[in-house]
Short mmCIF file of C-alpha atoms in Angstrom, two decimals:
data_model
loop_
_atom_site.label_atom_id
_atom_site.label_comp_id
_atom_site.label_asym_id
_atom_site.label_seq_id
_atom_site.Cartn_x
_atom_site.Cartn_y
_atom_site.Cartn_z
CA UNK A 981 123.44 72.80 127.59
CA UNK A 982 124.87 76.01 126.46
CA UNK A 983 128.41 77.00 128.13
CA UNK A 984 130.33 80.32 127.16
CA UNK A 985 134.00 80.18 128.61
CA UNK A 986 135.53 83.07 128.77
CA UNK A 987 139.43 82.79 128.18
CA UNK A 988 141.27 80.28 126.06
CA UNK A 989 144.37 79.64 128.46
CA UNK A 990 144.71 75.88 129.24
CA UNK A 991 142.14 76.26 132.03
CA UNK A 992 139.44 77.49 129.27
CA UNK A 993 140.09 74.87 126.75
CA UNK A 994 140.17 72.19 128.92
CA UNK A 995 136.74 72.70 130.48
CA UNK A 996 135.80 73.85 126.68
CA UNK A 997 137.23 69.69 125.66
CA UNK A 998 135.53 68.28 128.08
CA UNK A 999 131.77 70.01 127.53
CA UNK A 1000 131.96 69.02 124.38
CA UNK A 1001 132.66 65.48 125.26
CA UNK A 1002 130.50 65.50 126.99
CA UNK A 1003 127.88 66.91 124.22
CA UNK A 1004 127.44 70.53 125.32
CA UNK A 1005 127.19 73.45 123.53
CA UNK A 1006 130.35 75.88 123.84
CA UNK A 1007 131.61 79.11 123.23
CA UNK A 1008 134.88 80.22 123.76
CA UNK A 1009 135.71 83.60 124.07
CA UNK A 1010 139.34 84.99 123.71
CA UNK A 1011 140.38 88.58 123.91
CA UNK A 1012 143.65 87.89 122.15
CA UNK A 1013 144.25 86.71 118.84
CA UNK A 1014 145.83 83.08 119.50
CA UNK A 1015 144.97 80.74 122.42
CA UNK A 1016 147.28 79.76 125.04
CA UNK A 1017 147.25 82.81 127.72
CA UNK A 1018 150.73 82.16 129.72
CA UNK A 1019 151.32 78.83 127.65
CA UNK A 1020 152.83 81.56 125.70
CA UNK A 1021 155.52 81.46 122.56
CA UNK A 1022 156.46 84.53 120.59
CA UNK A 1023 158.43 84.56 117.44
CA UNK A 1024 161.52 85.81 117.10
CA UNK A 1025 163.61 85.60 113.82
CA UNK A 1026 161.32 82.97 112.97
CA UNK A 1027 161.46 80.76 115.59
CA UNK A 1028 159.22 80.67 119.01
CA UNK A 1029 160.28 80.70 122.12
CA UNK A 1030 158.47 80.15 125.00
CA UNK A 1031 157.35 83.50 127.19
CA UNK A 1032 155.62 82.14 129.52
CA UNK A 1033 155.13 78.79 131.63
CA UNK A 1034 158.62 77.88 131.30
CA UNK A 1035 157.72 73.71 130.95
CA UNK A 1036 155.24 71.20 132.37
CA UNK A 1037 155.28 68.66 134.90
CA UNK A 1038 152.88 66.00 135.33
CA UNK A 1039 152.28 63.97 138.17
CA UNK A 1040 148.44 63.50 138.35
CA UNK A 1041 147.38 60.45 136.52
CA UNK A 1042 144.69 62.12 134.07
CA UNK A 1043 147.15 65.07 133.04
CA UNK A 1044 149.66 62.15 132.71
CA UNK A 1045 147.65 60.89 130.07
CA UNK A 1046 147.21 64.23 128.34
CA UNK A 1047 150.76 64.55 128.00
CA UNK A 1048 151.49 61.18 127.22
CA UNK A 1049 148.80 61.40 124.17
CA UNK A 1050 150.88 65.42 123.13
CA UNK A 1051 153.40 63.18 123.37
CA UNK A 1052 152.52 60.59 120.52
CA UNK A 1053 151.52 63.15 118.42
CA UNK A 1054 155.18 64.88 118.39
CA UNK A 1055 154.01 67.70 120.21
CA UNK A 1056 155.95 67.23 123.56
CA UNK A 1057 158.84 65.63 125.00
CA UNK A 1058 160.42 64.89 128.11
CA UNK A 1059 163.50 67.81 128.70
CA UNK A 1060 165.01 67.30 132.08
CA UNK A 1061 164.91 66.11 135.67
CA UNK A 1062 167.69 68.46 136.28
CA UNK A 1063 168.07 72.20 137.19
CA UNK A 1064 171.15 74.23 138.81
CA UNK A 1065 170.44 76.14 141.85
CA UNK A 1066 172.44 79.65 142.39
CA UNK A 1067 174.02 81.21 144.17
CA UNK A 1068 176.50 78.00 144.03
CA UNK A 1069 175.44 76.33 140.88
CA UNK A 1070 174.37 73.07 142.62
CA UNK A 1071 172.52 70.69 141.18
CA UNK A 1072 168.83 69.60 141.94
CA UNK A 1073 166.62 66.70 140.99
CA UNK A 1074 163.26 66.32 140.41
CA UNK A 1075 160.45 65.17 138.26
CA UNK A 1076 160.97 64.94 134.43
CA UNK A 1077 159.92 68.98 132.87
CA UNK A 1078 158.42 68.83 129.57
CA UNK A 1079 158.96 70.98 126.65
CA UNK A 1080 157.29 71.46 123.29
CA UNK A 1081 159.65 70.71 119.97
CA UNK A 1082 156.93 73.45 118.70
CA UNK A 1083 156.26 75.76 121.44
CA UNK A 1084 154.59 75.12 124.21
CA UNK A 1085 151.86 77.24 122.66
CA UNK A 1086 151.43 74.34 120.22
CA UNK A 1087 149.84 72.07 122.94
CA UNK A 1088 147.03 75.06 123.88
CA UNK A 1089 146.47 75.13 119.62
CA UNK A 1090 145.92 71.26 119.64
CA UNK A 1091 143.17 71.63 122.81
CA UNK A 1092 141.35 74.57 120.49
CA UNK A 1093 141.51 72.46 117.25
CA UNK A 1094 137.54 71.90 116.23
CA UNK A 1095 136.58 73.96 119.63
CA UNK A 1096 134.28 77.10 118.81
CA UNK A 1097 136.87 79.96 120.07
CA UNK A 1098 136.18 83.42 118.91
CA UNK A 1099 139.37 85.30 119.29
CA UNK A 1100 139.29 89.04 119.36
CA UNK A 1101 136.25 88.82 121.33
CA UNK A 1102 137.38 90.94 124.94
CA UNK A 1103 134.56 90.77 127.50
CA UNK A 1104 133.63 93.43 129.76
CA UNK A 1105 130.83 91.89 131.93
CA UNK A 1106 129.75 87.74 132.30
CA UNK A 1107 127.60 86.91 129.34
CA UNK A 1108 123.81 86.53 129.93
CA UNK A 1109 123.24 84.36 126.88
CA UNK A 1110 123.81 80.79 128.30
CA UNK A 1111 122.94 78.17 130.67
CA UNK A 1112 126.49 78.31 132.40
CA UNK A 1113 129.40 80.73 132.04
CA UNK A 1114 132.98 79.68 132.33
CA UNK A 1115 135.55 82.45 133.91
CA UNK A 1116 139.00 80.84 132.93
CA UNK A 1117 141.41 83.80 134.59
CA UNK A 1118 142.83 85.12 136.59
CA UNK A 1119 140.80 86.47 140.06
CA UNK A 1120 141.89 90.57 138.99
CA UNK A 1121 140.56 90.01 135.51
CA UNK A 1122 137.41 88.16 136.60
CA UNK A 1123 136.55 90.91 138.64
CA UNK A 1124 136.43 93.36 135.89
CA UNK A 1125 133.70 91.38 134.53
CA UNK A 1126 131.23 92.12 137.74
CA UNK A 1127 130.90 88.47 138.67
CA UNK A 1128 127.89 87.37 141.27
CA UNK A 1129 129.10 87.62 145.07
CA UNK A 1130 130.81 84.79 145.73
CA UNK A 1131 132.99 84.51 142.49
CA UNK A 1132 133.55 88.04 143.53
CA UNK A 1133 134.99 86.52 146.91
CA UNK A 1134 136.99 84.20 145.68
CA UNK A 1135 138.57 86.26 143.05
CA UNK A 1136 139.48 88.75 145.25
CA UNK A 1137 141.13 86.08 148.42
CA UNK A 1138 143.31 85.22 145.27
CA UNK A 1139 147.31 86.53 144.84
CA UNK A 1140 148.83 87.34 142.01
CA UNK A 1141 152.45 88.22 141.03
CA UNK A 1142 154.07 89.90 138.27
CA UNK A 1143 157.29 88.65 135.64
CA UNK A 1144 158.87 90.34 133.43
CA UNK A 1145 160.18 87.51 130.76
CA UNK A 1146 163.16 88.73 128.70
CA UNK A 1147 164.10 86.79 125.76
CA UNK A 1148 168.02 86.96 125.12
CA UNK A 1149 169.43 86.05 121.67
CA UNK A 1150 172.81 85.18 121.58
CA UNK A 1151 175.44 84.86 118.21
CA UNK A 1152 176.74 81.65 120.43
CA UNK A 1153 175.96 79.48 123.10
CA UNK A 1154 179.21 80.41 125.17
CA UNK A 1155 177.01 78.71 127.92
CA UNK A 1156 177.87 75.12 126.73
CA UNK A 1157 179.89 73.74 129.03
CA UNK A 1158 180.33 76.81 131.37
CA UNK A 1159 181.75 76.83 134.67
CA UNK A 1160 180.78 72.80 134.48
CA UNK A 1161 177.35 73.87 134.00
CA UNK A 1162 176.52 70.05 132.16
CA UNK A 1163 174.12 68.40 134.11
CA UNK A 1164 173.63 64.79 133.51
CA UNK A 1165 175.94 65.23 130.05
CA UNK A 1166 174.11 67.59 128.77
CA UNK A 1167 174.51 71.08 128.78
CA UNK A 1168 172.75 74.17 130.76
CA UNK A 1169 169.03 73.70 130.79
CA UNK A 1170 167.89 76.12 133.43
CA UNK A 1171 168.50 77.44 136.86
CA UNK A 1172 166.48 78.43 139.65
CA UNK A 1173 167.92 81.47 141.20
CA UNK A 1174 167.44 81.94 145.14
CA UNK A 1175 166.97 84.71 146.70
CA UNK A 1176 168.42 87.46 144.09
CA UNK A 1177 166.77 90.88 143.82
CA UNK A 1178 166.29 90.52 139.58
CA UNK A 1179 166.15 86.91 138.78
CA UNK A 1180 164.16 84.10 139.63
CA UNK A 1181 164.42 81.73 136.67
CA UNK A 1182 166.73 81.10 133.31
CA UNK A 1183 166.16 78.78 131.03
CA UNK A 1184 168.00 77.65 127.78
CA UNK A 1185 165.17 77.91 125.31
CA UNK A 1186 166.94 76.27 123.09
CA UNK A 1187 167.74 73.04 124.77
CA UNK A 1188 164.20 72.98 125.91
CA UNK A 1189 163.44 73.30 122.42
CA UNK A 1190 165.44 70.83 121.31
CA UNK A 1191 166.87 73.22 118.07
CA UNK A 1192 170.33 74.47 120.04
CA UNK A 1193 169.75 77.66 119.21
CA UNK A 1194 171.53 80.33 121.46
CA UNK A 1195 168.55 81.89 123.04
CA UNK A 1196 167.93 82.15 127.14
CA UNK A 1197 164.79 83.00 128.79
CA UNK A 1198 164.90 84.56 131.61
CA UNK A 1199 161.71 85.59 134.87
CA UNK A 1200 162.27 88.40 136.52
CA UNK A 1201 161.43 88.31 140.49
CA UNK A 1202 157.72 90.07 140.71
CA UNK A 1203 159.86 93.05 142.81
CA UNK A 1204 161.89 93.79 139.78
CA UNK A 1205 158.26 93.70 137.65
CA UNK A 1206 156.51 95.05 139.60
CA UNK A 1207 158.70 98.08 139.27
CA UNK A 1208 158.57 98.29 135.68
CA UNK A 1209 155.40 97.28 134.71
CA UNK A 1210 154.72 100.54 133.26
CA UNK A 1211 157.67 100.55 131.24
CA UNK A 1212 158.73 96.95 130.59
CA UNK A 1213 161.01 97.61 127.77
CA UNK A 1214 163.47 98.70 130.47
CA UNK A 1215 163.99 95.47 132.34
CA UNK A 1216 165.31 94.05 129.69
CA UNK A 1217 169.26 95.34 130.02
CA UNK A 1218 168.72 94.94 133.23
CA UNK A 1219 167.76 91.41 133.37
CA UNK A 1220 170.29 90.48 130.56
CA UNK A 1221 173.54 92.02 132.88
CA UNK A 1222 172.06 90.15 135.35
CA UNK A 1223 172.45 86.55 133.34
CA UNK A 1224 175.45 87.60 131.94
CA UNK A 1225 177.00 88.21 135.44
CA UNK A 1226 175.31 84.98 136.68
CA UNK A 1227 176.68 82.91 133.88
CA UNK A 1228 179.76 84.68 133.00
CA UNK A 1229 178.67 85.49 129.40
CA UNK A 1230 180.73 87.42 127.31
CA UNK A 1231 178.69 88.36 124.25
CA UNK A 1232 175.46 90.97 124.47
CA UNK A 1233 172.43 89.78 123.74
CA UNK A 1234 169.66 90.81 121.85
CA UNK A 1235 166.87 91.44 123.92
CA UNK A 1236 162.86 91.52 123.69
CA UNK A 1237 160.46 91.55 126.88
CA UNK A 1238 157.15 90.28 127.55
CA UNK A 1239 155.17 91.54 130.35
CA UNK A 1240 153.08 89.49 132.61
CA UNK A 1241 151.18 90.91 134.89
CA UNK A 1242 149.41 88.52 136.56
CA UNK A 1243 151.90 85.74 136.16
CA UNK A 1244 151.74 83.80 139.17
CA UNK A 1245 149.39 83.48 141.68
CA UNK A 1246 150.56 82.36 145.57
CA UNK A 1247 149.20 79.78 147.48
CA UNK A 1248 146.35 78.19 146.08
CA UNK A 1249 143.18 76.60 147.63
CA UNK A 1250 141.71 73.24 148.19
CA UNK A 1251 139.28 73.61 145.95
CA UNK A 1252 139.54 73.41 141.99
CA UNK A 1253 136.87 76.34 141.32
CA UNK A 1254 134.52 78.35 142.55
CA UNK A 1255 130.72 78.48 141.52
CA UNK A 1256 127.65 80.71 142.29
CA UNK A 1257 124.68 79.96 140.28
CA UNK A 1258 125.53 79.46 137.21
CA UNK A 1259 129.10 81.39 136.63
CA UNK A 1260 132.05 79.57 137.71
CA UNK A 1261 135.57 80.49 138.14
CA UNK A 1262 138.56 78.41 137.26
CA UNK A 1263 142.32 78.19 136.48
CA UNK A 1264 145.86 77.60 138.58
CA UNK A 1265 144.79 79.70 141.25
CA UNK A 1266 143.07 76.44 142.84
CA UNK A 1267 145.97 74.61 143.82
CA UNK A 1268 149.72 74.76 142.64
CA UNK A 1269 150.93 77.00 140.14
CA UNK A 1270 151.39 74.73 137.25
CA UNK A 1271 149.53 74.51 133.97
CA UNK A 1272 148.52 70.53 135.49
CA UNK A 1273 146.37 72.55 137.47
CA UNK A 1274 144.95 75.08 135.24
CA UNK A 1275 144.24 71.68 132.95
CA UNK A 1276 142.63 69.87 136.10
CA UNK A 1277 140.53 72.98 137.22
CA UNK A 1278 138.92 73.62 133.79
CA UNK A 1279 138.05 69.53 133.36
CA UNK A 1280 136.75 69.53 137.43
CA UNK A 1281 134.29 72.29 136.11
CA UNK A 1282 133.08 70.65 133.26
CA UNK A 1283 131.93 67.83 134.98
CA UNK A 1284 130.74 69.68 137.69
CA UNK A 1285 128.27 70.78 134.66
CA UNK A 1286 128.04 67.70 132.98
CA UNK A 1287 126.58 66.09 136.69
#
């Protein structure tokens, strides 16, 4: 069997893994120039820090094991159960979030290692050259590619939202500690921010990261991006007066800003793809918005085509 995938986000390598398992034939092809897609870290000052998906969490048995085999290779570790909630700065439990000592961009590089991915390689139309093709995306960029009717369908039923992710580099972490922000003994890891009109997430990319280094992340809400998608370089003071304020941060930051616009989709489906003949569409559109389920859509098409 011969299987082009097209995209090399977690949803595209994992179906790309598992063909080849399975003893198919695969091509992967990647418009960029590193895999990953939002399992995204950028380097800054020569360090990464993560852009996109801000952590994992994995509570399906098979992506359990995934982790748990990043984990013995020293690419992932357990960061926190443990988030503050603002306004108020209350505490909230939940399952363990992992984080990547490396990146989490690392984890999408060990998937691709001894895969055939072809970076560079943007496609504007599904690929007529194999038995199956793979379309590992997001609905709006599947559609671009004129995909048979009821891909078309399904791509188009799908939501998407915007983020803006600003990266703010501090000379300190005047966070440690602040306003009793330790949770569990430790300090700040990352907050969930309820209904404000700029923020929706901050994260300490350096505890996450294990390194300490003073460096937040913070999402945008997809109002905020979607007002500056044009122009992303100017959400970035605005999202880092918004932390500061939040936090109570004396220091300015320096400031870089990544642009996604199809960051998130809204509620998923039942389903974990969708097929007509023999192009499929995949990725964490079908189901919760997590990377588990880009991971478990991509493997539930492969052996779909593996029978």
């Amino acid at each position: 069997m011969d299987v082009v995938v097209v995209g090399a986000g977690v949803a595209g390598l994992a179906c790309a893994r598992t063909l080849v398992d399975g003893g198919a034939r695969v091509r992967v092809l990647e418009r960029g120039r590193v895999p990953g897609g939002r399992l995204a870290s950028k380097r800054y000052d020569g360090r990464y820090a993560d852009i996109g998906a801000a952590y994992l969490v994995a509570d399906d048995p098979d992506f359990t094991a995934q982790v748990t085999a990043w984990e013995a290779r020293g690419l992932i570790r357990p960061w926190t159960d443990t988030l503050r909630v603002y306004p108020g700065g209350a505490t909230t439990t939940g399952p363990v979030r992992w984080a990547a000592p490396g990146g989490l961009r690392s984890l999408a590089a060990a998937l691709a290692d001894g895969l055939d991915v072809r970076y560079t390689q943007p496609a504007d139309r599904v690929p007529a050259d194999a038995d199956a093709v793979v379309l590992a995306m997001p609905g709006p960029q599947a559609l671009r590619l004129d995909p048979p009717p009821a891909i078309a369908a399904a791509a188009r039923a799908q939501v998407w939202h915007p983020v803006i992710a600003a990266v703010l580099r501090y000379p300190a972490r005047e966070w440690d500690g602040l306003h009793g922000a330790f949770v569990n003994d430790h300090p700040l890891h990352g907050a969930f921010v309820n209904d404000h009109p700029l923020l929706a997430t901050v994260c300490d990319d350096g505890d996450r990261r294990g390194d300490g280094t003073p460096v937040l992340v913070a999402h945008s809400t997809a109002a905020l991006a979607a007002r500056h998608l044009d122009a992303p370089e100017a959400a970035g003071p605005i999202l880092a007066g918004a932390v500061g304020e939040l936090l109570g941060l004396s220091a300015s930051p320096v400031v870089d800003v990544h642009r996604w616009t199809y960051a998130q989709p809204g509620e998923g489906t039942d389903a974990r793809f969708a097929v007509d003949g023999d192009v499929w569409l995949c990725g964490d559109a079908f189901g919760r918005p997590r990377v588990q389920t880009a991971w478990l859509s991509g493997r539930a098409v492969a052996h779909a085509l593996l029978g």
